[in-house]
Short mmCIF file of C-alpha atoms in Angstrom, two decimals:
data_model
loop_
_atom_site.label_atom_id
_atom_site.label_comp_id
_atom_site.label_asym_id
_atom_site.label_seq_id
_atom_site.Cartn_x
_atom_site.Cartn_y
_atom_site.Cartn_z
CA LYS A 1 29.67 -7.66 -36.92
CA THR A 2 32.80 -5.63 -36.58
CA LYS A 3 33.44 -3.40 -33.61
CA TRP A 4 32.87 -0.35 -35.85
CA GLU A 5 29.50 -1.65 -37.05
CA ASN A 6 28.39 -2.17 -33.47
CA LEU A 7 29.67 1.28 -32.57
CA GLN A 8 27.71 2.75 -35.49
CA LYS A 9 24.56 1.07 -34.18
CA MET A 10 25.15 2.47 -30.68
CA PHE A 11 25.93 5.88 -32.15
CA LEU A 12 22.61 5.98 -34.00
CA LEU A 13 20.67 4.62 -31.01
CA CYS A 14 22.01 7.48 -28.88
CA GLY A 15 20.24 9.94 -31.12
CA PHE A 16 22.98 11.02 -33.51
CA GLY A 17 21.97 11.32 -37.15
CA ARG A 18 23.62 9.49 -40.03
CA ALA A 19 25.17 12.72 -41.28
CA SER A 20 27.04 13.31 -38.05
CA LEU A 21 28.11 9.66 -37.97
CA ASN A 22 29.55 9.93 -41.47
CA GLU A 23 31.35 13.15 -40.54
CA HIS A 24 33.00 11.47 -37.58
CA GLN A 25 34.10 8.34 -39.48
CA ASN A 26 36.90 10.24 -41.18
CA LEU A 27 38.28 11.94 -38.08
CA ARG A 28 41.67 10.81 -36.81
CA THR A 29 40.76 11.47 -33.18
CA PRO A 30 37.21 10.49 -32.30
CA PRO A 31 35.20 13.15 -30.48
CA ALA A 32 34.42 12.58 -26.82
CA ASP A 33 30.94 11.22 -27.58
CA ILE A 34 32.37 8.46 -29.76
CA TYR A 35 35.08 7.79 -27.16
CA ILE A 36 32.43 7.24 -24.49
CA LEU A 37 30.49 4.94 -26.79
CA GLN A 38 33.65 2.99 -27.60
CA ASN A 39 34.40 2.67 -23.90
CA SER A 40 30.86 1.49 -23.28
CA TRP A 41 31.15 -1.06 -26.05
CA GLN A 42 34.52 -2.31 -24.81
CA LYS A 43 33.14 -2.73 -21.29
CA LYS A 44 30.01 -4.31 -22.77
CA LEU A 45 27.76 -1.97 -20.83
CA LYS A 46 24.18 -2.93 -21.26
CA LYS A 47 22.75 -0.17 -19.12
CA TRP A 48 21.92 2.74 -21.41
CA ASP A 49 21.37 4.99 -18.42
CA THR A 50 25.10 4.77 -17.70
CA VAL A 51 25.90 5.70 -21.29
CA TYR A 52 23.50 8.66 -21.37
CA LEU A 53 24.64 9.86 -17.95
CA ASN A 54 28.29 9.74 -19.04
CA LEU A 55 27.48 11.51 -22.29
CA ALA A 56 25.64 14.26 -20.38
CA LYS A 57 28.57 14.74 -18.01
CA SER A 58 31.03 14.75 -20.91
CA CYS A 59 29.01 17.42 -22.70
CA GLN A 60 28.96 19.51 -19.53
CA GLN A 61 32.74 19.29 -19.26
CA ARG A 62 32.97 20.55 -22.84
CA LYS A 63 30.42 23.31 -22.10
CA GLN A 64 27.93 21.83 -24.58
CA TRP A 65 24.98 22.62 -22.37
CA ASP A 66 22.20 21.89 -24.89
CA ARG A 67 23.56 18.44 -25.60
CA ALA A 68 24.03 17.76 -21.88
CA ILE A 69 20.33 18.56 -21.40
CA GLU A 70 19.39 16.27 -24.27
CA TYR A 71 21.31 13.30 -22.82
CA ALA A 72 20.13 13.97 -19.27
CA GLU A 73 16.52 14.00 -20.51
CA LYS A 74 17.10 10.60 -22.14
CA ASN A 75 18.59 9.41 -18.86
CA ALA A 76 15.52 10.68 -16.98
CA GLN A 77 13.22 8.91 -19.42
CA ILE A 78 14.99 5.62 -18.75
CA GLY A 79 14.62 6.33 -15.03
CA LYS A 80 10.88 6.90 -15.45
CA GLU A 81 10.44 3.74 -17.51
CA SER A 82 12.48 1.60 -15.11
CA GLY A 83 11.21 3.23 -11.93
CA ASP A 84 14.75 4.24 -10.93
CA ILE A 85 14.19 7.53 -9.14
CA LYS A 86 17.92 8.11 -8.60
CA LEU A 87 18.41 8.36 -12.37
CA ILE A 88 15.71 11.00 -12.48
CA LEU A 89 17.41 12.84 -9.59
CA GLN A 90 20.80 12.84 -11.35
CA SER A 91 19.15 14.07 -14.53
CA HIS A 92 17.43 17.00 -12.84
CA ILE A 93 20.71 18.11 -11.28
CA ILE A 94 22.54 17.94 -14.63
CA ILE A 95 19.70 19.74 -16.42
CA GLY A 96 19.53 22.39 -13.69
CA LEU A 97 23.24 23.12 -13.96
CA SER A 98 23.06 23.22 -17.75
CA TYR A 99 20.17 25.70 -17.79
CA ASP A 100 22.03 27.78 -15.19
CA ARG A 101 25.04 27.99 -17.50
CA LEU A 102 22.78 28.90 -20.42
CA GLY A 103 21.35 31.76 -18.35
CA ASP A 104 17.84 30.28 -18.20
CA TYR A 105 17.44 30.68 -14.44
CA ASP A 106 13.73 29.84 -14.29
CA ARG A 107 14.26 26.43 -15.88
CA ALA A 108 17.35 25.83 -13.75
CA ILE A 109 15.36 26.59 -10.60
CA PHE A 110 12.55 24.31 -11.75
CA HIS A 111 14.90 21.34 -12.21
CA TYR A 112 16.77 21.97 -8.96
CA LYS A 113 13.45 22.10 -7.11
CA GLN A 114 12.48 18.82 -8.75
CA ALA A 115 15.74 17.35 -7.47
CA LEU A 116 14.97 18.64 -3.96
CA ASN A 117 11.50 17.06 -4.09
CA ILE A 118 13.00 13.72 -5.12
CA MET A 119 15.58 13.98 -2.33
CA ASP A 120 12.74 14.46 0.14
CA GLU A 121 10.90 11.48 -1.35
CA ILE A 122 13.84 9.08 -1.12
CA GLU A 123 15.32 10.67 2.00
CA ASN A 124 18.64 11.41 0.32
CA ASP A 125 20.22 14.46 1.92
CA LEU A 126 23.70 14.03 0.48
CA LYS A 127 24.01 17.35 -1.38
CA LYS A 128 20.75 18.96 -0.43
CA ASP A 129 22.43 21.93 1.28
CA ASP A 130 24.43 22.59 -1.91
CA ILE A 131 21.28 22.58 -4.04
CA TYR A 132 19.50 24.95 -1.64
CA HIS A 133 22.50 27.27 -1.93
CA VAL A 134 22.49 27.10 -5.74
CA VAL A 135 18.75 27.84 -5.90
CA GLY A 136 19.37 30.80 -3.58
CA MET A 137 22.10 32.07 -5.90
CA LEU A 138 19.81 31.73 -8.91
CA TYR A 139 17.07 33.73 -7.22
CA GLU A 140 19.67 36.34 -6.26
CA ARG A 141 20.76 36.63 -9.91
CA LYS A 142 17.12 37.17 -10.83
CA GLY A 143 16.90 39.97 -8.26
CA GLN A 144 14.47 38.06 -6.03
CA ILE A 145 16.33 38.65 -2.78
CA GLU A 146 13.62 37.38 -0.41
CA GLU A 147 13.41 34.05 -2.26
CA ALA A 148 17.20 33.85 -2.33
CA GLN A 149 17.39 34.44 1.41
CA TYR A 150 14.75 31.77 2.03
CA TYR A 151 16.81 29.13 0.17
CA TYR A 152 20.08 30.23 1.75
CA GLU A 153 18.46 29.79 5.18
CA LYS A 154 17.07 26.37 4.24
CA GLY A 155 20.57 25.33 3.22
CA LYS A 156 22.01 26.52 6.52
CA LEU A 157 19.31 24.71 8.51
CA HIS A 158 19.99 21.57 6.59
CA LEU A 159 23.69 21.65 7.53
CA ARG A 160 22.82 21.42 11.24
#
């Protein structure tokens, strides 16, 4: 098979429809999604979680929040199937940020809290204070000042 045929297969496996694939075939400059897939193919990546994670991050950089959520959910599903809790953690953070940017604060809070629970489970405190702060900000935007203050304080305590 040619490189393009393999790329087409990867493109369809990542959830793109045939119509969008045909639209992109005639473009002079491939969109970022195709670029990431080409890179993955060139590096012979066999870990789909890496591909979905990179696609989610790429969509976030381009402010395509719905697509970032879609790819992060696929990444989380792979994490659930493989038992890789860190994939699930990364996915919740990406999804939380995406919902925040879409203005859906309740869903953003839900996913950030899921990330905090996973961090507790695996004892990963790397950015926990940041997530507490973000959850506090989201509650503040919702007008729930007491909840916001609670998460701000938890973030401060965690820094110590």
